[in-house]
Every structure is written in structure tokens, then in C-alpha cells.
Coordinates of C-alpha atoms and ligand atoms in Angstrom, one line a residue:
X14 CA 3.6 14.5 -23.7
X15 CA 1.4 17.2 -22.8
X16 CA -0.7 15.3 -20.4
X17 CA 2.4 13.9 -18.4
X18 CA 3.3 17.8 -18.2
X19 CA 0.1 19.4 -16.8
X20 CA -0.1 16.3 -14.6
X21 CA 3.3 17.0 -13.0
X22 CA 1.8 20.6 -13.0
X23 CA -0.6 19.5 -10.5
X24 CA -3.7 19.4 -12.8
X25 CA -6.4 17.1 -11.3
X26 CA -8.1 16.3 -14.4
X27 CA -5.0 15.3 -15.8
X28 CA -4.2 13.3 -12.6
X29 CA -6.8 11.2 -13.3
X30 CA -6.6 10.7 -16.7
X31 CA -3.2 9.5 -16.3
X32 CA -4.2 7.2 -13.3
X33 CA -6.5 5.5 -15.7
X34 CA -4.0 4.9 -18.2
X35 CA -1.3 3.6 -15.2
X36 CA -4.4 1.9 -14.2
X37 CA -4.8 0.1 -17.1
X38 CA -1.0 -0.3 -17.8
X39 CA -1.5 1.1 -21.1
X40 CA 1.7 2.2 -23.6
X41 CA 0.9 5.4 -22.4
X42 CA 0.8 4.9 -18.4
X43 CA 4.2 2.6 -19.2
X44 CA 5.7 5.8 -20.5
X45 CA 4.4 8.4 -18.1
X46 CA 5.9 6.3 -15.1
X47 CA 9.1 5.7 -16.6
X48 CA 8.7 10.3 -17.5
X49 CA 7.3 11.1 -13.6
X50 CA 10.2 8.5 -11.9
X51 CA 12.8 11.1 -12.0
X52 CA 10.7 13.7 -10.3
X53 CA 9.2 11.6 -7.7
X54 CA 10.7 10.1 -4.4
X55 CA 9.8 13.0 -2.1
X56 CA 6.4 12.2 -0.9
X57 CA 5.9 10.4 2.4
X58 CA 3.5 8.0 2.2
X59 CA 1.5 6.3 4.7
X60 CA -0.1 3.1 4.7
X61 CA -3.5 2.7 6.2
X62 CA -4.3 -0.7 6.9
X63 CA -6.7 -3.4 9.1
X64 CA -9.7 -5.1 9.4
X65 CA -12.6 -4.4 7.2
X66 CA -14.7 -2.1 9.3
X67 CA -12.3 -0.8 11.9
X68 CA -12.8 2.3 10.7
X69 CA -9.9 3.0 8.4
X70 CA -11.7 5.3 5.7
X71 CA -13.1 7.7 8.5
X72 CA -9.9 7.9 10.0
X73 CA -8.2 8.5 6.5
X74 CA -10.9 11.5 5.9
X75 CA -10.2 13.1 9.1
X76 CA -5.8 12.8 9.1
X77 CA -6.3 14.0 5.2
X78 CA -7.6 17.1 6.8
X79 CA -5.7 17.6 9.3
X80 CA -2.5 16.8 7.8
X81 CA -3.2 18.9 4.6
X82 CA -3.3 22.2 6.9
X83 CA 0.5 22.7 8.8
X84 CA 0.6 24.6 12.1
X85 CA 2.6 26.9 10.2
X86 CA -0.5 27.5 7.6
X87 CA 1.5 26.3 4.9
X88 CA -1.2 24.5 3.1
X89 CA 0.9 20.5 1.9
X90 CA -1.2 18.5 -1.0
X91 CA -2.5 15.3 0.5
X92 CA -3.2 12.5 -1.8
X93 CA -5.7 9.3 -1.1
X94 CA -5.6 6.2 -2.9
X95 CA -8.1 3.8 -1.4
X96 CA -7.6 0.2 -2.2
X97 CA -11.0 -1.4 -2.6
X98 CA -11.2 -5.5 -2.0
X99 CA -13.1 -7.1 -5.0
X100 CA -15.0 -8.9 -2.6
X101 CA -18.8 -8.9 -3.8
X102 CA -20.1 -9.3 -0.2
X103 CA -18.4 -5.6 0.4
X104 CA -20.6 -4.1 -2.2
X105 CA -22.2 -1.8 0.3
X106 CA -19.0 -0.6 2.1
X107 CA -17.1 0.6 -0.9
X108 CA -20.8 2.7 -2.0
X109 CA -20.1 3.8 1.3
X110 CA -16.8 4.7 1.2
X111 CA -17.4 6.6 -1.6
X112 CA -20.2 8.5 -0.2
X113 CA -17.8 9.5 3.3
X114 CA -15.1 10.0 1.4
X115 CA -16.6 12.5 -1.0
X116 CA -16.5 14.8 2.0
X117 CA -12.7 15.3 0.9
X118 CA -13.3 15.9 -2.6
X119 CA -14.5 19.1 -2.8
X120 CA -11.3 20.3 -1.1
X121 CA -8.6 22.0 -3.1
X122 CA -5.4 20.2 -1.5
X123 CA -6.6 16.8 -1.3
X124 CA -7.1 14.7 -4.0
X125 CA -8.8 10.9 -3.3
X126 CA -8.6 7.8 -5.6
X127 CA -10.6 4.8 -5.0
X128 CA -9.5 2.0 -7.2
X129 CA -10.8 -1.9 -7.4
X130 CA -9.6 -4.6 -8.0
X131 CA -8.8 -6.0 -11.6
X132 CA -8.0 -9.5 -12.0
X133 CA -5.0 -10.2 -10.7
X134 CA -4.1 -9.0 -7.1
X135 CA -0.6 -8.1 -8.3
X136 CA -2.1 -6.1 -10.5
X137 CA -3.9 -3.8 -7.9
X138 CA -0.9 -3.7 -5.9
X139 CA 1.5 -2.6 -9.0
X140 CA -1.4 0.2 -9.8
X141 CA -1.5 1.6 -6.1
X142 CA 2.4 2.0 -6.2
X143 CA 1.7 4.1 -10.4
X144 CA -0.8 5.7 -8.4
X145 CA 1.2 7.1 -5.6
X146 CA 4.0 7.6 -8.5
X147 CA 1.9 10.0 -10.4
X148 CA 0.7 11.5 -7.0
X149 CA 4.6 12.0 -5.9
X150 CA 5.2 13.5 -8.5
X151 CA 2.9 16.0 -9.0
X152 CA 3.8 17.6 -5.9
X153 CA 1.9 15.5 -3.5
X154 CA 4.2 15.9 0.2
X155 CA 2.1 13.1 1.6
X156 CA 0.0 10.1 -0.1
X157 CA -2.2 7.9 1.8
X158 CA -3.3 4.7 0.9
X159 CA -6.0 2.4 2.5
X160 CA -6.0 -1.5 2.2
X161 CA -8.3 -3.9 4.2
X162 CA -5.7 -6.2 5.6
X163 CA -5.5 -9.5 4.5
X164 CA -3.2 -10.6 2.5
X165 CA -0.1 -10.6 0.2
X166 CA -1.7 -7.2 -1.7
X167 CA -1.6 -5.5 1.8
X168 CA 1.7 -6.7 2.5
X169 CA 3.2 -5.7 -0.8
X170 CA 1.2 -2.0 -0.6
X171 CA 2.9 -1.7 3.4
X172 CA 6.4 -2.3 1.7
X173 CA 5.1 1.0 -0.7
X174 CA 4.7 3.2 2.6
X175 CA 7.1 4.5 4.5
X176 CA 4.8 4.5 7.8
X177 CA 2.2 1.7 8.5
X178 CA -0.3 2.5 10.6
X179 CA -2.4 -0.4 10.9
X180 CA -6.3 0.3 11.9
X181 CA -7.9 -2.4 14.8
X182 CA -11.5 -2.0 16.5
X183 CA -13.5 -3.6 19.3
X184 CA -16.0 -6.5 18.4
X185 CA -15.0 -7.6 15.1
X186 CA -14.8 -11.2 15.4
X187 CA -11.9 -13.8 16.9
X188 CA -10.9 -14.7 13.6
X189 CA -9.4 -11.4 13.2
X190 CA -8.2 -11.9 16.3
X191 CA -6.2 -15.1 15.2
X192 CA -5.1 -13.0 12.3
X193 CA -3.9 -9.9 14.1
X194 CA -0.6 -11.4 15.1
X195 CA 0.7 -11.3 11.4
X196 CA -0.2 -7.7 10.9
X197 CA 0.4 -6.4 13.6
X198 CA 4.4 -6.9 12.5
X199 CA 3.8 -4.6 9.8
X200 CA 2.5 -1.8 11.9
X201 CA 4.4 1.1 12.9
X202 CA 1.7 2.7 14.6
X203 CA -0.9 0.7 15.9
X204 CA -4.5 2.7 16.1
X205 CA -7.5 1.3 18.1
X206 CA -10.7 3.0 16.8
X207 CA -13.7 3.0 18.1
X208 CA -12.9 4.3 21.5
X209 CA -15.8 5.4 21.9
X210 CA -17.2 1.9 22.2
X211 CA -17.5 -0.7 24.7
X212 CA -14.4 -3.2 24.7
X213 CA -12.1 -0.7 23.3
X214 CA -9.9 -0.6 26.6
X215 CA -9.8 -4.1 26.5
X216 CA -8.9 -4.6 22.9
X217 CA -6.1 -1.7 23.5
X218 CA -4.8 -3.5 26.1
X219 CA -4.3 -7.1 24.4
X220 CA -3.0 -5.9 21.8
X221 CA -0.4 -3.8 24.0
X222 CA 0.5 -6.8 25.2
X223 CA 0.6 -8.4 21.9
X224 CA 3.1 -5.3 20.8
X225 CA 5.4 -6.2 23.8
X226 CA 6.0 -10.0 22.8
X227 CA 6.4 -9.1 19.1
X228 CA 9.5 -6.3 20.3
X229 CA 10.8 -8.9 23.2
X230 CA 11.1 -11.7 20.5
X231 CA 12.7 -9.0 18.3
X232 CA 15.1 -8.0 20.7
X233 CA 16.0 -12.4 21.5
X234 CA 16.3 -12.4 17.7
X235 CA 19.8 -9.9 17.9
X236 CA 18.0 -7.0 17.1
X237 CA 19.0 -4.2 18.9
X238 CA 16.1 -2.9 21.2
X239 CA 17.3 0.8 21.2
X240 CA 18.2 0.7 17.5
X241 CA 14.5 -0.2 17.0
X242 CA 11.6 1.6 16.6
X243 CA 8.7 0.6 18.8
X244 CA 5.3 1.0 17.5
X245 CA 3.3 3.2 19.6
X246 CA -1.0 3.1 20.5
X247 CA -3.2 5.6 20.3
X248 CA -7.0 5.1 21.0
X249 CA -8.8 7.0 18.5
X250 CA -12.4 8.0 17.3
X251 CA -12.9 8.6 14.2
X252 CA -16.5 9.8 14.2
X253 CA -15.9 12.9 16.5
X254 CA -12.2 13.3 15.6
X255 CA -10.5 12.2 19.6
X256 CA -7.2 11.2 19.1
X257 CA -6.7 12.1 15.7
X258 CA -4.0 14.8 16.4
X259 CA -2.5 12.0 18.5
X260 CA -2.4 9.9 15.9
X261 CA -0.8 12.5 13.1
X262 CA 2.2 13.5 16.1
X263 CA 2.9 9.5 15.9
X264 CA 2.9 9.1 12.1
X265 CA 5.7 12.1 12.1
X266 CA 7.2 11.2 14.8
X267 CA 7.8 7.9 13.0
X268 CA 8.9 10.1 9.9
X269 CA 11.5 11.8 11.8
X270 CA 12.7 8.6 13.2
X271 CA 13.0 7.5 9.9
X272 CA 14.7 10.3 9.0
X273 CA 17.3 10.5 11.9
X274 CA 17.9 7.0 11.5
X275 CA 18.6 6.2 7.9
X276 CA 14.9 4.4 7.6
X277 CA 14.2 6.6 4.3
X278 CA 17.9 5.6 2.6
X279 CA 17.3 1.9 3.6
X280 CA 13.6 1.6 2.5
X281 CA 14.8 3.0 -0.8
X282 CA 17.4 0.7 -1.3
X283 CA 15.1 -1.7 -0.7
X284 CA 12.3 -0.7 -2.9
X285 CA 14.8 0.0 -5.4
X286 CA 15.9 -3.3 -5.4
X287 CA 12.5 -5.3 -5.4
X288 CA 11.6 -2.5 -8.6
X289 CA 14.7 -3.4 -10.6
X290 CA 14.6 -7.1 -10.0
X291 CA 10.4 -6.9 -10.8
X292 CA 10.8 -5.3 -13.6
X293 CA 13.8 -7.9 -14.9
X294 CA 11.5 -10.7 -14.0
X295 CA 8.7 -9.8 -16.0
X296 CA 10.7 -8.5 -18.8
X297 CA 13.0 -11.5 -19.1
X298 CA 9.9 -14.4 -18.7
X299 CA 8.3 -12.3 -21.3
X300 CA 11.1 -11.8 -23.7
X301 CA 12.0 -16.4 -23.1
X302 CA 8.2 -17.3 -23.7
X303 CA 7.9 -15.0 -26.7
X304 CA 10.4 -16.7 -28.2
X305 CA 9.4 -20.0 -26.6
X306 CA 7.9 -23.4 -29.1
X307 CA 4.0 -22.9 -27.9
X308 CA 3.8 -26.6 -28.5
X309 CA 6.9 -27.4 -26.6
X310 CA 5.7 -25.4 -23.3
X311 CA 2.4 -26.9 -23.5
X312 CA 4.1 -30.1 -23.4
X313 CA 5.8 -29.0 -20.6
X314 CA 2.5 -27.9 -18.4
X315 CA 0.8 -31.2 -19.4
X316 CA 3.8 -33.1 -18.3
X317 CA 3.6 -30.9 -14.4
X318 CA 0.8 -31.3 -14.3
X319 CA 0.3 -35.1 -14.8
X320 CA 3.1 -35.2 -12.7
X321 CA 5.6 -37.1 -15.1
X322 CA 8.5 -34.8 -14.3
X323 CA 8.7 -31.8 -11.9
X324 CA 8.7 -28.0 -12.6
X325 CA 12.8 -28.2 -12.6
X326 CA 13.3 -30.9 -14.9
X327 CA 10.6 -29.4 -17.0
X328 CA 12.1 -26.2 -17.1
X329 CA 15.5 -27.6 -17.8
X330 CA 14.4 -28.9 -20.9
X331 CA 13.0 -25.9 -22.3
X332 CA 16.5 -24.0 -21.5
X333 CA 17.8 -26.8 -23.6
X334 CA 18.5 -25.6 -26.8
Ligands
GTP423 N1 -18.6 4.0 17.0 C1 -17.7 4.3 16.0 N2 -18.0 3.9 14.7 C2 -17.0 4.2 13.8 C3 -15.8 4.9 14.2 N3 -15.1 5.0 13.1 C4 -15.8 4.5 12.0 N4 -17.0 4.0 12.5 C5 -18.1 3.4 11.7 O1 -17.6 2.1 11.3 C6 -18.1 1.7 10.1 C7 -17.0 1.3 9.1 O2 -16.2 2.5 8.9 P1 -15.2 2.6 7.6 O3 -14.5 3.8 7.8 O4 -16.0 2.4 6.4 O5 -14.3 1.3 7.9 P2 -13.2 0.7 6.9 O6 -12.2 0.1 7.8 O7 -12.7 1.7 5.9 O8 -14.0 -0.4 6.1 P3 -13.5 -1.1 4.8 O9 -13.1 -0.1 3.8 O10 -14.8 -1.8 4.3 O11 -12.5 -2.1 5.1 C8 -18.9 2.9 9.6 O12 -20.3 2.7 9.8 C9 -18.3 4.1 10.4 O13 -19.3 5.1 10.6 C10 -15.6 5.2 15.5 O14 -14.6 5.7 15.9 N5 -16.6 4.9 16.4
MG424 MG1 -12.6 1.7 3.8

């Protein structure tokens, strides 16, 4: 397919056409996937996740820049696939994000994709990881993607990166505060933005400490502390860029950890793994309720749901043949 060729050729417009169609999970995105899987896998791609309003999409415009120009002046194609939440109250923040992170589109070596939800929040996750696929490979040696943290979509986008770097702020409110123990598990880098403004120390701080339990109550779990990667802090601000080159020497310092320690073989293995058995699970329920009495497993959901006879009984009966 010609487009699936220029694409992997590194044509943007192509890019994008085929993100669409992966998008959309058309025949066509299907089939360039299951084309572009053989020549992916070398990207490294780092999650960018947290509150909505720490600041993650004006820290993702400045580490796309930075990252997309080496020491050695080797310039490396950055990719950006921003996650928008399909919340209507956040109407004004993704015109926003689009506004800031225009900024980045008029340079040759990164290329940015903001995508919203459709439907389903499986879905958006399944067309962040085509996304990053196409991205990968077309040549992309790193792919970011932003998600506002909150849920099973975030989780399921961190297991898609390689490095999480998860994205906290002073003064957002104590229910993120209650919420911040959950994701901070996720993080392997752990960025408090906003340094600039009051709090910040004190916000760093708690969550330091909130760092230390999580690796202390690793370490009584039997995992072994020097085995273990500990995520490290850096106060950054993303408006005038301080701690920004802090923050890239963590992410690859992660990477090489990663790297030294077998992180990249066992996080394929995993991902491998979730894929294949994914792929069987939608494939097989597909295949069994195609071929499925509509009347019979109508029955069935009536019966559940009235409560006559559980999901298992209910199920065992349409297995009967
Ligand atoms: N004072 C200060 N403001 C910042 C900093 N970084 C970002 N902001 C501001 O914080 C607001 C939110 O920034 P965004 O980058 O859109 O935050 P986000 O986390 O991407 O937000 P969502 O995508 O809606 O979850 C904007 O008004 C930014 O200008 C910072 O380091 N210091
Ligand atoms: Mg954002």
C-alpha cells in the first residue's frame, strides 16, 4: 500500500492520514498496523502523565525541543501524541493545548497529535498505542504521549511507555491529593512543576516522602531495594524552561537503567503478552457471538439481569451445545 510506504518513509501527511484511519480502526488502519509491526519496536517512548493543569503540555513542548536536538547535533525525530479527556468542562484547556502546542508544529523533527476521546475509553487507549505504532515506525527514536491521570486509560497508556514521568503541581486541590498515592506507583520520574510558585517546596517535599514509603513498602514486599529503580524528583518550570534539562538527564537515565537491566526485554514480554492475549480476546468473543442464537443471548442478559441465574451459569448454558 502506497500510503503505508511513504508513511514508513517519514511523510507527515501520510502520517496523519494513516493515524486517522488507525484512528478510526478502519480495514485499512487494521492492515497498516499489522504492515508497520515488523519495523517498529525501536522507539522509546515516554509517558507524560498527572493532574489536569500541572502543567504537562508545557512541559511536553519544551522536552520535545530539547530532546529532538542531541549534544552531538544529530537531529532524533520526536513524536507527540496528546491524549485529550472527553470531558466537556475541559473544553477551554484542549483549545488551549492546541494553541501552545502549535509552537512545535512548525518544526521539522517533531511531529504532534492531539486525539479525543471516542466512545469507549478502550478505544482511545488502543488508538494512542496505533498511534505511537505508526510513529515507531516511521523512524520516530522517541514518542511522547500526554494523558491527564485518572483512570484505567492512563494506566493502560503508562504500560505503552517505557518511562513514566508523572507531572504534579502546587495548589491543585486535596482530592488530587487523596488520589496521588495510586499514581504516584506508576511514576518513574516524578516532576513537580510550577516551581516557580508558592507551595512548590512543600508539595516536593510530601511527595518525597510519599516516594520513600511507596519504595520501603516495596522493599518489605521481597523486592530487592538495589535491584529496583527508585524514581527520582526534579522541580521544574515549565514556563521559563528551569529544570527541564534536569528532567530529560532523568528520563535517560531511566532509559539506560532500563537498558542495563533487562527493563526493555521484560516490558516487551510483557506487552507482548497483554497484545497477543487482547487480540485473542476480541477475536474469539467476536468469532462465539457471531455465531451465537441472538434470541438465545438475549435470553441470557434478561435472565442477569433479573437476577434469575448468575453470569456463569448463564454463560454455561450458551457453551452448551
Ligand atoms: N506558574 C506556572 N504556570 C505554569 C507552569 N507550567 C504550566 N503553567 C500554566 O498552567 C496552566 C496549565 O498548563 P498545561 O500545560 O495546559 O497543563 P496540562 O497539565 O497539560 O493540562 P491538561 O492537558 O488540561 O491536563 C497553563 O496556564 C500554563 O501556562 C509553570 O511552571 N509555572
Ligand atoms: Mg495538556
Amino acid at each position: 500500500m502506497v500510503l503505508i510506504e511513504k508513511a514508513a518513509a517519514g511523510d507527515i501527511l501520510s502520517i496523519s492520514r494513516l493515524m486517522s484511519e488507525v484512528e478510526n480502526d478502519t480495514p485499512q488502519g487494521q492492515r497498516a498496523l499489522d504492515e508497520l509491526y515488523p519495523r517498529g519496536g525501536r522507539a522509546a517512548i515516554i509517558g507524560i502523565t498527572g493532574p489536569s493543569g500541572s502543567g504537562k503540555s508545557t512541559l511536553v513542548n519544551r522536552l520535545a525541543l530539547t530532546l529532538s536536538s542531541s549534544p552531538e547535533g544529530e537531529a532524533v525525530k520526536v513524536g507527540v501524541i496528546a491524549v485529550d479527556p472527553s470531558s466537556p468542562f475541559s473544553g477551554g484547556a484542549l483549545l488551549g493545548d492546541r494553541v501552545r502546542m502549535r509552537d512545535l508544529g512548525t518544526m521539522p523533527n517533531i511531529f504532534i497529535r492531539s486525539m479525543a476521546t471516542r466512545g469507549a475509553l478502550g478505544g482511545l487507549a488502543r488508538a494512542a498505542e496505533g498511534a505511537a505504532q505508526v510513529l515507531d515506525a516511521a523512524g520516530f527514536g522517541i514518542i511522547i504521549v500526554e494523558t491527564v491521570g485518572a483512570g484505567q486509560a492512563e494506566v493502560d497508556i503508562a504500560r505503552l511507555a517505557h518511562t513514566t514521568v508523572v507531572v504534579e503541581a502546587p495548589g491543585l486541590g486535596d482530592d488530587i491529593q487523596a488520589a496521588k498515592a495510586g499514581i504516584l506507583e506508576i511514576a518513574d520520574v516524578l516532576a513537580v512543576n510550577k516551581a516557580d510558585k508558592p507551595g512548590a517546596n512543600a508539595t516536593a517535599r510530601s511527595l518525597q516522602v510519599m516516594l520513600e514509603i511507596g519504595a520501603e513498602m516495596a522493599g518489605e514486599a521481597g523486592a530487592d531495594i538495589d535491584a529496583r529503580w527508585h524514581a527520582p524528583l526534579v522541580m521544574t518550570c515549565a514556563l521559563d524552561g528551569a529544570g527541564v534539562d534536569e528532567l530529560k538527564t532523568a528520563i535517560l537515565a531511566h532509559q539506560d537503567w532500563l537498558r542495563t537491566h533487562g527493563g526493555l526485554e521484560a516490558r516487551n514480554q510483557t506487552r507482548a503478552s497483554d497484545a497477543l492475549e487482547k487480540a485473542a480476546r476480541e477475536r474469539l468473543f467476536r468469532d462465539w457471538r457471531r455465531e451465537l442464537d441472538e434470541d438465545a443471548y438475549r435470553a441470557a442478559l434478561e435472565d442477569v439481569a433479573a437476577r434469575r441465574v448468575s453470569p456463569r451459569m448463564a454463560l454455561e448454558r450458551l457453551l452448551k451445545p
